[in-house]
C-alpha atoms as a PDB file:
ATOM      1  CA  UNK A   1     -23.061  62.051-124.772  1.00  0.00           C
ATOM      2  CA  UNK A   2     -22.141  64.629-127.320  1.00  0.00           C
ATOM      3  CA  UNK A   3     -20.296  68.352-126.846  1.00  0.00           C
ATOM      4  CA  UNK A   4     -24.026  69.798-126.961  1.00  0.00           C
ATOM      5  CA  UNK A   5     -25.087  67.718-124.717  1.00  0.00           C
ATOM      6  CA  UNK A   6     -21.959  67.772-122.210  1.00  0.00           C
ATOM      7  CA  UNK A   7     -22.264  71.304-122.392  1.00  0.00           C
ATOM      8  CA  UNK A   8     -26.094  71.418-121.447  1.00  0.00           C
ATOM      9  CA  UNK A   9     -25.435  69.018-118.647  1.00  0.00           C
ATOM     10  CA  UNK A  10     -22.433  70.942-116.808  1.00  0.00           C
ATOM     11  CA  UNK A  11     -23.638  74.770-117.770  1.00  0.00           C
ATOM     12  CA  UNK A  12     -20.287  74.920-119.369  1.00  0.00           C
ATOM     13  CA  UNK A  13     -20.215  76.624-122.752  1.00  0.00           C
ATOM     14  CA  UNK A  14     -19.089  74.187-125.490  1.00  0.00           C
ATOM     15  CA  UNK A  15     -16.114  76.850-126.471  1.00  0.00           C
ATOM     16  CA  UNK A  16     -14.788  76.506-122.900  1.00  0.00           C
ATOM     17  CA  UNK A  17     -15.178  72.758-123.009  1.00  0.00           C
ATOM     18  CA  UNK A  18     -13.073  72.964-126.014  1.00  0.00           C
ATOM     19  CA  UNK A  19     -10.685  75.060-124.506  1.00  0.00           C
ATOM     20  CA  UNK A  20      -9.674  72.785-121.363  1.00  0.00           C
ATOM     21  CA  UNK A  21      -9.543  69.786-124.340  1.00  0.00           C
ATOM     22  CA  UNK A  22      -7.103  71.596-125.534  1.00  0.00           C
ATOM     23  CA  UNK A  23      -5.355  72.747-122.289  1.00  0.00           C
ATOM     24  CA  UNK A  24      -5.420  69.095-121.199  1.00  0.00           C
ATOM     25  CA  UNK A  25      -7.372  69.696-118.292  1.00  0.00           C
ATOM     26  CA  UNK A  26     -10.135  67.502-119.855  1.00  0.00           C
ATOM     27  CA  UNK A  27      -9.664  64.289-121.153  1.00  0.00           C
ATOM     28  CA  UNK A  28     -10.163  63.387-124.913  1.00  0.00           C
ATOM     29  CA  UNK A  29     -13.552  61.958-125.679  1.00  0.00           C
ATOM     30  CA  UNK A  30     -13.947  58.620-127.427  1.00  0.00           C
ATOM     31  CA  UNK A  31     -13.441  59.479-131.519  1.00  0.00           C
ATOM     32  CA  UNK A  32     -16.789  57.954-132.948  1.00  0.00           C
ATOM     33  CA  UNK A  33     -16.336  60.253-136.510  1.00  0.00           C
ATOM     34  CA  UNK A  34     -13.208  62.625-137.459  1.00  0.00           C
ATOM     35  CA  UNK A  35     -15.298  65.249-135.934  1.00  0.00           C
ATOM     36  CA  UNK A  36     -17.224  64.071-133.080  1.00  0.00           C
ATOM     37  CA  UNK A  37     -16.788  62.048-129.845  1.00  0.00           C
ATOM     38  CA  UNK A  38     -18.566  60.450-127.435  1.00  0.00           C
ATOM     39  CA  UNK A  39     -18.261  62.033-123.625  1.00  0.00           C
ATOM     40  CA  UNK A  40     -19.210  59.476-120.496  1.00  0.00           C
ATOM     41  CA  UNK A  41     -19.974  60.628-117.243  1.00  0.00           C
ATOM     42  CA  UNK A  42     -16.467  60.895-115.895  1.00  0.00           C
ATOM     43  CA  UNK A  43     -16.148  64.075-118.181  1.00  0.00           C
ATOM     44  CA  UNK A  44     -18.934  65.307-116.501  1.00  0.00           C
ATOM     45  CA  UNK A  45     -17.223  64.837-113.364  1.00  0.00           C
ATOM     46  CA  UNK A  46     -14.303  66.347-114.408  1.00  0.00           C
ATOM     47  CA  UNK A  47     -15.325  69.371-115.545  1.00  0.00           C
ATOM     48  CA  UNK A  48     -17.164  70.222-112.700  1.00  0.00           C
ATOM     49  CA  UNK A  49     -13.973  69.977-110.866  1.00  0.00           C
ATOM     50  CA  UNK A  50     -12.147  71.866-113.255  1.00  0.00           C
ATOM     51  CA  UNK A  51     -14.954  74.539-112.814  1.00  0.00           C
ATOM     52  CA  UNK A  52     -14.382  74.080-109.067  1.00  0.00           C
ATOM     53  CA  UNK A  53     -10.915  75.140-109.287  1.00  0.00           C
ATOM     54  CA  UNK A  54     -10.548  77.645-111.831  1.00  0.00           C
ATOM     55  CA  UNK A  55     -14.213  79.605-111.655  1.00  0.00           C
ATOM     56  CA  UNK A  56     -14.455  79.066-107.438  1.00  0.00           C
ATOM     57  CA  UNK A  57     -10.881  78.637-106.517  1.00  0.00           C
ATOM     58  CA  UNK A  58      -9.805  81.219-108.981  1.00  0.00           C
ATOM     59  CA  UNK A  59      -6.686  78.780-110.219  1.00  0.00           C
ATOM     60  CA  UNK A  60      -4.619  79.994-112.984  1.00  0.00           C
ATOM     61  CA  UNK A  61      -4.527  76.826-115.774  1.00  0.00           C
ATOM     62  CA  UNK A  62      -1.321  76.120-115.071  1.00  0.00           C
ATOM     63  CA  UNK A  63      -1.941  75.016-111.786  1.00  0.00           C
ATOM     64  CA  UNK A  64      -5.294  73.423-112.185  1.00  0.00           C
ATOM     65  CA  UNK A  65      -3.176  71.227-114.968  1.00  0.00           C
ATOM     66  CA  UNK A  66      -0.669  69.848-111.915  1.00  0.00           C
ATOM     67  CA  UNK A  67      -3.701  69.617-109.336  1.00  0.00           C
ATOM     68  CA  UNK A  68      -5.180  67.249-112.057  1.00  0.00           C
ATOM     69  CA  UNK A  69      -1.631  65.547-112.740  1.00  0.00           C
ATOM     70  CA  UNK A  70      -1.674  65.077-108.917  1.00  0.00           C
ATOM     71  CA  UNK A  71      -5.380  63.340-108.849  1.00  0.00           C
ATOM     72  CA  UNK A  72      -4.397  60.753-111.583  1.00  0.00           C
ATOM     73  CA  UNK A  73      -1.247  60.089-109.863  1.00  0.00           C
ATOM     74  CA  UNK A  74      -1.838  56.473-108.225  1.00  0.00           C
ATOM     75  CA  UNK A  75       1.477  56.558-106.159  1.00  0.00           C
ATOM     76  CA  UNK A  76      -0.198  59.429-104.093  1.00  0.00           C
ATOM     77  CA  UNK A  77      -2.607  58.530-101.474  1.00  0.00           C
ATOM     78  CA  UNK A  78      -5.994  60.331-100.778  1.00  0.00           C
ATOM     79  CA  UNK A  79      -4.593  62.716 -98.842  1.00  0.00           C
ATOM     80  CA  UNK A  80      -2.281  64.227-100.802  1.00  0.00           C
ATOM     81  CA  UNK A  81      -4.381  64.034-103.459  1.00  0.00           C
ATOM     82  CA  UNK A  82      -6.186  66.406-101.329  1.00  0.00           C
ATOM     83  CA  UNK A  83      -3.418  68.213 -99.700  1.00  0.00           C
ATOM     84  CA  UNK A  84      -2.512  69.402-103.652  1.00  0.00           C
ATOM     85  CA  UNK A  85      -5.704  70.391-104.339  1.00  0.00           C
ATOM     86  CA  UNK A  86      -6.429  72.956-101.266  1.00  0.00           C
ATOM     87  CA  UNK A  87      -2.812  74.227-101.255  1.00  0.00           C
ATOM     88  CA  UNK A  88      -3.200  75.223-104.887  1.00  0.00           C
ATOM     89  CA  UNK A  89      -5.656  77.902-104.283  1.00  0.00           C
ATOM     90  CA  UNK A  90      -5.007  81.406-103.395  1.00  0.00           C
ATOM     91  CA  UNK A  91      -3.200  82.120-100.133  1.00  0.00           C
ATOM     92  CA  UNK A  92      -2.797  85.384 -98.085  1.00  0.00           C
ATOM     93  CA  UNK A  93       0.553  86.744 -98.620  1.00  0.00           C
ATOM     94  CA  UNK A  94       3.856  85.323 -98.111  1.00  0.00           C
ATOM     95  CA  UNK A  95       5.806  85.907 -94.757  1.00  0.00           C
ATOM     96  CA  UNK A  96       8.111  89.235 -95.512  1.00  0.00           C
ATOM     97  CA  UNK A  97      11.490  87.425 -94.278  1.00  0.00           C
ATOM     98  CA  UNK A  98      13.461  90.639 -94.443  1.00  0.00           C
ATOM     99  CA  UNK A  99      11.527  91.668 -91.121  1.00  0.00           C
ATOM    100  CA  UNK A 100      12.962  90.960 -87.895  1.00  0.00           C
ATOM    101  CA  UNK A 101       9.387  89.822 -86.850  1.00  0.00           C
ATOM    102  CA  UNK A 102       8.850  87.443 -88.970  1.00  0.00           C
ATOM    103  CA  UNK A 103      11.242  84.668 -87.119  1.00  0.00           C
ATOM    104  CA  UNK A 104       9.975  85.506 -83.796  1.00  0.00           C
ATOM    105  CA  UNK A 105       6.564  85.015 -85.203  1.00  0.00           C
ATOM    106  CA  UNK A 106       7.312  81.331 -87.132  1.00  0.00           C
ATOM    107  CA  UNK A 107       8.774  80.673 -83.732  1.00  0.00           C
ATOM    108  CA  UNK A 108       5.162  81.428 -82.175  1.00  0.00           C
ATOM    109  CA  UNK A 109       3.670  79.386 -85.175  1.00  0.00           C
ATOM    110  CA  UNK A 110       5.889  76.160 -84.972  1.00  0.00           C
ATOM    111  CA  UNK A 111       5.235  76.443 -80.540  1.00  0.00           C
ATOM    112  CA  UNK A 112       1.557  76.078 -81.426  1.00  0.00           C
ATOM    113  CA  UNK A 113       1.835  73.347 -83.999  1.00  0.00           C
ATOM    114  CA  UNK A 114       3.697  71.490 -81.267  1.00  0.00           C
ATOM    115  CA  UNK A 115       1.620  71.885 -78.532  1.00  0.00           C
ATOM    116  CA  UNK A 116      -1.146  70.898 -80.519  1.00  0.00           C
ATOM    117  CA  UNK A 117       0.326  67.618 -81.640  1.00  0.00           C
ATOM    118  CA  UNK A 118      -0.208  68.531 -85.303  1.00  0.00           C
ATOM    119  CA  UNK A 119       2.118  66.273 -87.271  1.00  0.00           C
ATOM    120  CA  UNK A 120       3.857  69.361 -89.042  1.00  0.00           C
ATOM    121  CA  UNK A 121       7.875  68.632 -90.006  1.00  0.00           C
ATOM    122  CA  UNK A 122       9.989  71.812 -90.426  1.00  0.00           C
ATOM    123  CA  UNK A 123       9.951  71.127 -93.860  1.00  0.00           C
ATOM    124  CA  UNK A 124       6.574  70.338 -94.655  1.00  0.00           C
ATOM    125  CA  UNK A 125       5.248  73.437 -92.614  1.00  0.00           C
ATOM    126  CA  UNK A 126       7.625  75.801 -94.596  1.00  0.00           C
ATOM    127  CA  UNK A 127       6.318  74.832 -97.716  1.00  0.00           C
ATOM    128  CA  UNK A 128       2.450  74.879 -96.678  1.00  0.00           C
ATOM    129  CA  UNK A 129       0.784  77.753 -98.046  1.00  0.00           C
ATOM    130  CA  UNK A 130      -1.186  78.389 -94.598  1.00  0.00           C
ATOM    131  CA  UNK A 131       1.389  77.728 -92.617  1.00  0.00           C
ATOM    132  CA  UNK A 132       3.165  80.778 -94.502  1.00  0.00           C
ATOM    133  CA  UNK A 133      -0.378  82.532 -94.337  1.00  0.00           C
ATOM    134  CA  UNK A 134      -0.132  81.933 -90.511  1.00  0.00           C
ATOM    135  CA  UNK A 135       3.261  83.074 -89.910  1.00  0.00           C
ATOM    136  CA  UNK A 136       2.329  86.933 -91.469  1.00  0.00           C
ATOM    137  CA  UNK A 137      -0.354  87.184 -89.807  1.00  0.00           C
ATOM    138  CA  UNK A 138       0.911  86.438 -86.583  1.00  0.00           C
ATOM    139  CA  UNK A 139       3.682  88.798 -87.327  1.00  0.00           C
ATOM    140  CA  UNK A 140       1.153  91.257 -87.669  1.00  0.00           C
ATOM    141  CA  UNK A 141      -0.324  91.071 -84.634  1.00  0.00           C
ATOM    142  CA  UNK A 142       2.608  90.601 -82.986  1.00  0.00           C
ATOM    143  CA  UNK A 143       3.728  94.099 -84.030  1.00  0.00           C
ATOM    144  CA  UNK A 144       0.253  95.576 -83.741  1.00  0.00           C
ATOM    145  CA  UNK A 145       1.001  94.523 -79.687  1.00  0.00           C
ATOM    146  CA  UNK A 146      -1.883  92.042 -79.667  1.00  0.00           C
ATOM    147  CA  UNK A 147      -2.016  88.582 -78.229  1.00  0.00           C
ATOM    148  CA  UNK A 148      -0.736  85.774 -80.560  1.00  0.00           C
ATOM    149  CA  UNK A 149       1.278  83.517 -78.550  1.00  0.00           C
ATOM    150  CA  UNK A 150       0.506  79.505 -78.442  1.00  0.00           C
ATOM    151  CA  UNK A 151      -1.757  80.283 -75.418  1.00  0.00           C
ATOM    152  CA  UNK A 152      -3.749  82.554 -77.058  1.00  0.00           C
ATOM    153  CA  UNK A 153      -3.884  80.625 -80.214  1.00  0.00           C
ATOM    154  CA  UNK A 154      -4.578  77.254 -78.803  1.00  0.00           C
ATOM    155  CA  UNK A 155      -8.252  77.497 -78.522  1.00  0.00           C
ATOM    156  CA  UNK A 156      -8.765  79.499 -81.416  1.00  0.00           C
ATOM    157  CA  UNK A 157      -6.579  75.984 -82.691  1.00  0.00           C
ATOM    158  CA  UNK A 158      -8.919  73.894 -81.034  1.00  0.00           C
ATOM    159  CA  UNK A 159     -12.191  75.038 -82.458  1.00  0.00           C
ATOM    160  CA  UNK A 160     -10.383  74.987 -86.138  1.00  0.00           C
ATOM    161  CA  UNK A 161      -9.528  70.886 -85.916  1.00  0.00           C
ATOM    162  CA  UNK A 162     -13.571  70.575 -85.003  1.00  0.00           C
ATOM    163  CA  UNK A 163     -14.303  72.581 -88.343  1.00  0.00           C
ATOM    164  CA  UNK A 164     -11.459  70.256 -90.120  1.00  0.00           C
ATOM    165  CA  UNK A 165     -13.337  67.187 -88.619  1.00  0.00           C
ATOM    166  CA  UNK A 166     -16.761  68.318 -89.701  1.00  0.00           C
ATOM    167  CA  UNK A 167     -15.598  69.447 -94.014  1.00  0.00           C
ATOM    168  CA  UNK A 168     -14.027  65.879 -93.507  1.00  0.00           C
ATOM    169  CA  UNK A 169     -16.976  64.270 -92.747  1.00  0.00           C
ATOM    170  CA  UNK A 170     -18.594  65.938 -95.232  1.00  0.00           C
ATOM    171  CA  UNK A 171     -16.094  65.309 -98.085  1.00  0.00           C
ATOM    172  CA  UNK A 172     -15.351  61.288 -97.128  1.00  0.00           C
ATOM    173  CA  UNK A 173     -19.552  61.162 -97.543  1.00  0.00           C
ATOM    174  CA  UNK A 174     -18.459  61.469-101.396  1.00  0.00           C
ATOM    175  CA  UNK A 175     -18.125  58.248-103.430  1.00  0.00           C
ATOM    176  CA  UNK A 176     -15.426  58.754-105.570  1.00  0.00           C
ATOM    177  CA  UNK A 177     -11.634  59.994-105.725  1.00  0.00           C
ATOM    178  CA  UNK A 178     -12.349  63.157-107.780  1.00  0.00           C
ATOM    179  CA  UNK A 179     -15.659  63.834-106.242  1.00  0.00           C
ATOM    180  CA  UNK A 180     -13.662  64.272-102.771  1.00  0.00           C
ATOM    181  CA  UNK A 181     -11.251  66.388-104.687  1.00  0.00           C
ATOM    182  CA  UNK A 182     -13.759  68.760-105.901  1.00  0.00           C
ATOM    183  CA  UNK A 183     -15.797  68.402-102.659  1.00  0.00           C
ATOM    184  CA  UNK A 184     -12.371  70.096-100.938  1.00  0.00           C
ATOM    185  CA  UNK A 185     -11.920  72.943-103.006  1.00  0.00           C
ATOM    186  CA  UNK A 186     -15.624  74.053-103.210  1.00  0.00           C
ATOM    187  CA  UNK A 187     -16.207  73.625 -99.296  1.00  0.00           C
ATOM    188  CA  UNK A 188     -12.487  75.816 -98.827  1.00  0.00           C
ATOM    189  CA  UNK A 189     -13.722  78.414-100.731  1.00  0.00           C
ATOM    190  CA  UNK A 190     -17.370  78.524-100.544  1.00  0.00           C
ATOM    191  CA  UNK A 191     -17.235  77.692 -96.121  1.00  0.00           C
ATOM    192  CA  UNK A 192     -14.611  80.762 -95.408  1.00  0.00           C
ATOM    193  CA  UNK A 193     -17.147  83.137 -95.963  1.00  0.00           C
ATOM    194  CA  UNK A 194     -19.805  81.408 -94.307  1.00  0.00           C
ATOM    195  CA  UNK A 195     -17.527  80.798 -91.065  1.00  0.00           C
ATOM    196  CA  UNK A 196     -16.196  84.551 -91.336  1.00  0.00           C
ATOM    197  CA  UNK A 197     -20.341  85.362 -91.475  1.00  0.00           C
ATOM    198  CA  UNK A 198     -21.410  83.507 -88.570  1.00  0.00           C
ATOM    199  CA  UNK A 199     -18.084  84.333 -86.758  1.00  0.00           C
ATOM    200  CA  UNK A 200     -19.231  87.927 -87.631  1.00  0.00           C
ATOM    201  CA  UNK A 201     -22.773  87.564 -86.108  1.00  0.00           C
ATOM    202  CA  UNK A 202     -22.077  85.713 -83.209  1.00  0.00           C
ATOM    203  CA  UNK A 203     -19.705  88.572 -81.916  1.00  0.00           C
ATOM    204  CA  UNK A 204     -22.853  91.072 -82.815  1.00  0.00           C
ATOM    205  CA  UNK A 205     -25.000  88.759 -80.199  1.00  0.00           C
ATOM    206  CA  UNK A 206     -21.832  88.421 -78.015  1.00  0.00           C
ATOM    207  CA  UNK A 207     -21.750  91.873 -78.136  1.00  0.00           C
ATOM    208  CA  UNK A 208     -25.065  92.540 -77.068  1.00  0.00           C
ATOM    209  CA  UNK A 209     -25.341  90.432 -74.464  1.00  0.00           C
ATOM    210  CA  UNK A 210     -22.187  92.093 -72.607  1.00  0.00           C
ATOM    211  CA  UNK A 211     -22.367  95.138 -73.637  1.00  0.00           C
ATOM    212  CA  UNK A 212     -25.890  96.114 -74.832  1.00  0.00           C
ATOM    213  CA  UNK A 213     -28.344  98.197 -72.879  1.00  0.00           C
ATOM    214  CA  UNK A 214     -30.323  96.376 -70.694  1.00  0.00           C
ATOM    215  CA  UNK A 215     -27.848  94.229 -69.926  1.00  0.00           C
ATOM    216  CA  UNK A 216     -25.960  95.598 -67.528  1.00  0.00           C
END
């Protein structure tokens, strides 16, 4: 297919399209004159992750450019393929490590993870940007004198890994590498609000049934 029609197929304006060409976040198309080329369906594909990352995921270019680096790299496996996509998108903010808090908080945090089982090293949880998301808001609550020990978390834990196990069901039923890829990004960013809604309303009819008249 031609720019046009790669453009008319992905919704993508052909200056934009020419812009990620030129960012390298789109792969040349195949030269057919000195100033056209053809586009294949992998294009397609690509752009709609690109879309996925930058447009949903809000991704500065920059980092869209090494998510992209990391898909195409063959000595990673699926899951950090994965792993590089999800971790580039906007995080909470970073634990404040001047405040005394903060350590007895990643100590809460790192209790959890190994209760849990979750294969976390030291290392690898330090650098994960919601392990760090974790850690200050735990610290939060921990100064706010509400309950965020591993006890309190665990279940809160446990109901997470079934939402983990159902966006991974959802995101294997893809075909492809890069379809998985942009499958993970657009069910991060498009799911938290629908679990935040639901998690909303089901307090409202939690609510009501405790609390509500009538029901007493």
């Amino acid at each position: 297919m031609r720019l046009a029609e790669l453009s008319e197929r992905s919704g993508v304006p052909s200056a934009t399209i020419k812009y990620y060409l030129r960012e390298e976040l789109l792969p040349a198309g195949l030269r057919i004159t000195a100033t056209q080329a053809e586009y294949g369906e992998e294009h397609l594909r690509r752009l709609r992750l690109v879309r996925a990352l930058i447009q949903i995921g809000r991704v500065p270019v920059a980092t869209a450019r090494e998510v992209l680096a990391a898909l195409e790299d063959e000595s990673l496996d699926q899951h950090r393929r994965l792993g590089a996509a999800t971790w580039a998108l906007p995080h909470g903010p970073a634990p404040d490590e001047s405040d005394p808090a903060t350590g007895a908080a990643r100590r809460e945090v790192d209790r959890l993870l190994a209760d849990l089982g979750w294969r976390f090293s030291s290392r690898t949880a330090s650098s994960s940007p919601p392990y760090r998301m974790l850690v200050t808001a735990v610290t939060a609550l921990m100064k706010l004198g509400y309950p965020c020990d591993s006890a309190h978390l665990t279940p809160y834990a446990r109901i997470a890994a079934q939402l983990a196990t159902r966006d991974l069901d959802m995101i294997e039923e893809r075909t492809t590498p890069m379809e998985q890829v942009e499958a993970a990004v657009t069910l991060t960013v498009l799911y938290e609000p629908v679990l935040l809604s639901l998690r909303r309303l089901a307090e409202a009819e939690e609510s009501n049934r405790r609390f509500g008249k009538g029901n007493g």
